[in-house]
Phi, psi and omega in degrees: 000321189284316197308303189312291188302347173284287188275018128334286185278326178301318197295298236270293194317313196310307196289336179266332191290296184282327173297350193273338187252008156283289192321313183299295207316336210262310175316137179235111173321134161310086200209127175307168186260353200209158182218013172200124136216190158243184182191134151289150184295136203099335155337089168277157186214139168259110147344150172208099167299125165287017194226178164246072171279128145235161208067055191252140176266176167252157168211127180240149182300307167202105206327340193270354179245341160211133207234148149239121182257160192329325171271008175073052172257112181261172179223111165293137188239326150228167184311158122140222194215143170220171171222090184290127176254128178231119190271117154256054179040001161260022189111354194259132177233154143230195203212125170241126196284113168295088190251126155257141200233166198251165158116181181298139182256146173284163175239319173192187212243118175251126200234131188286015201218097178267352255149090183228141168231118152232190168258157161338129174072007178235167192205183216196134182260144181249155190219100193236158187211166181275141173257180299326161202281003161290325209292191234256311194242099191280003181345172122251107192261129152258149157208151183270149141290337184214086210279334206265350141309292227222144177232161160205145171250171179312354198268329196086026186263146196243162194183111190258112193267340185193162197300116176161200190217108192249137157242137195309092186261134164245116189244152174256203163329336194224149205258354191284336202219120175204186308127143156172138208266117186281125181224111181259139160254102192256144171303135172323358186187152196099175149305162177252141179305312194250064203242161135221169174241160213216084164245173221216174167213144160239125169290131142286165180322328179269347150116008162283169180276101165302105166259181184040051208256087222259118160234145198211146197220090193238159158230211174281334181293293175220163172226117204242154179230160176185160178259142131318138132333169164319309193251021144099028174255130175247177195183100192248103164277147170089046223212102190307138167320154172155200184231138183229135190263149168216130182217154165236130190274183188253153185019084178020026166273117191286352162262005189268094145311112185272301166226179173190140190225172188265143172224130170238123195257145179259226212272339203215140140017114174239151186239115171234135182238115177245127174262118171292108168235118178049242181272032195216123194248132159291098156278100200268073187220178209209145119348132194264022254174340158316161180207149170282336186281119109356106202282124170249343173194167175272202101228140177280177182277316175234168183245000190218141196207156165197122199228177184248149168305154171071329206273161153212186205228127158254143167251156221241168189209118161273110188268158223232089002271184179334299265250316214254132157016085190265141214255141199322103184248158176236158171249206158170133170266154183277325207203074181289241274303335191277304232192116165248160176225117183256204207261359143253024174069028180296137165248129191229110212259134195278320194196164198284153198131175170260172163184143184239118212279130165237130231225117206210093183328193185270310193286349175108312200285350168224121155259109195228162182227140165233166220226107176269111159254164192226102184257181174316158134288132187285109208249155173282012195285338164296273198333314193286316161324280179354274182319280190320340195263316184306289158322320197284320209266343161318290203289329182262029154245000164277347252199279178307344180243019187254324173289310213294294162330265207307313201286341193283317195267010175284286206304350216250317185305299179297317188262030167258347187060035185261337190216134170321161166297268207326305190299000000 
């Protein structure tokens, strides 16, 4: 009876022993996206934890010079340094150091670029400067959200290594006030994912239709030509974001420019109506996804997701109201090695783990997140393993019993005297 309640208790440790080192392996440590920054007085900053720790507290070293409310949003209130601390009460901490700095507070960041697309190997300088351009520290910091898309050095020069979408913050002296530049990157050859098309009518001033009208859509990057139609309709596929010069040319010589006007492509499908008037081409066009209602918020389809290695999810997005637009969102994993998200908002789960995807209007002012888990895929390889063994052991007792046989009609063969000793 004691040997049995002895390897119990041995069973029973063993068994708390491996969940508790499951456990610990599985616990994820506490961490800030940033651990310095400065801010001016008056100055607000939102915290961004790099993990999905939830129930996490704020805490600041000292309240009278930097305050933290429940959501980590801190404020600077005087000179001096504080260190907010965020706990998720199972021991773990992390620490963001706060230096409030004196001087002229900066108001923003001005940047020539809000949006840019490139391909793979080519790059691009980006050029933000502080407003206003006096205060005592006009510095510029860049950083990429996604380095293994898009890089920047201090300089701001951008260098796009593989297809997705990163964005570029040009931040100043304060860590409150920055800029920032959407950078899609498409692959050498294919359609491009976040690509669109573009049709059109071109008019005169009097309201006829231009057929056989030779129009052209060019930057620096590429230049496409096409006719009009019977009804004065054009038609560009496949056509990267960006600013486009569209001229029409005279008798369908692409070097006689007649007018041209800037056509600038967003995010969706464009309908453009173009007016010719003597050297001057008029442009009337709207994204075919515009709306007069203004988006004030979003919602995703689930807030919780849970997928397979390899497998993925697009996710769907209900704009707040019904009525209106839903305005240019980007994504970002807390943990692409777990979890990706590209710029139609595909989830893609990589490897076993959590991660959490945040979903971020163009303007900054809407955020919504989903709390991605990625378990293992459920593989056949056992099963196959199986079938194969299964097979193997078919063929060698069909094998054994094919010899055992032969040797049965030889011995049968012989004392039937049909076969020699020698045979």
């Amino acid at each position: 009876m004691k040997k049995r309640l002895m390897s119990a208790a041995v069973l029973v440790t063993m068994l708390i022993c491996i969940f508790s080192v499951g456990a610990a392996a599985v616990q994820e440590k506490v961490s800030f996206t940033r651990e310095s920054l400065d801010l001016f007085i008056g100055q607000s900053y939102q915290l961004e934890l790099s993990d999905n720790s939830v129930g996490v507290t704020y805490s600041s070293s000292d309240p009278n010079i930097v305050s933290v409310n429940p959501g980590g949003l801190i404020s600077a209130l005087s000179l001096g340094s504080s260190v907010i601390t965020a706990s998720d009460g199972k021991g773990n901490e992390a620490h963001c150091s706060v230096n409030v700095i004196n001087g002229e507070s900066p108001t923003g960041v001005r940047i020539d670029k809000q949006s840019i697309s490139l391909t793979e190997g080519e790059s691009f300088t980006l050029n933000a400067t502080v407003i206003p351009e006096n205060v005592y520290d006009n510095r510029i910091y860049y950083s990429s959200s996604d380095e293994s898309v898009a890089r920047v050095d201090k300089n701001g020069y951008i260098k796009a290594v593989k297809p997705g979408v990163a964005v570029i913050t040009a931040e100043s002296a304060s860590a409150a006030v920055s800029g920032k530049c959407i950078v899609k990157v498409s692959s050498k050859s294919g359609r491009n994912s976040f690509s669109v098309d573009i049709n059109g009518t071109l008019y005169s001033i009097a309201g006829e239709k231009k057929v056989n009208m030779l129009v052209g859509l060019s930057n620096s990057r590429e230049s496409l030509e096409t006719t009009t139609d019977s009804n004065g309709k054009f038609y560009f596929d496949d056509i990267v974001q960006g600013t486009y010069t569209l001229s029409v040319y005279s008798n369908n010589d692409s070097k006689k420019t007649i007018a041209s006007g800037q056509l600038t492509v967003g995010s969706y499908n464009m309908s453009v109506t173009c007016i010719l008037n003597d050297k001057e081409l008029v442009l009337l066009y709207q994204d075919e996804n515009t709306s007069t209602e203004k988006a004030r918020d979003f919602n995703l389809e689930k807030s919780t997701l849970s997928i397979e290695v390899g497998k993925a999810y697009d996710m769907s997005f209900k704009v707040v109201p019904s009525g209106a637009a839903l305005p240019v969102i980007s994504g970002k994993s807390s943990n692409a090695d777990v979890a990706t998200v590209d710029v139609d908002g595909r989830i893609t789960g990589v490897s076993e783990g959590t991660a959490k995807i945040v979903f971020t209007s163009a303007d900054g002012k809407i955020s919504k997140s989903c709390q991605v888990t990625v378990t293992q895929a459920n593989s056949n390889t056992f099963s196959w393993i199986i079938i194969l063994l299964e097979t193997i052991i078919v063929f060698l007792i069909v094998m054994m019993f094919m010899i055992s046989y032969k040797r049965f009609l030889r011995q049968k063969e012989k004392d039937e005297g049909l076969l020699s000793d020698d045979e």
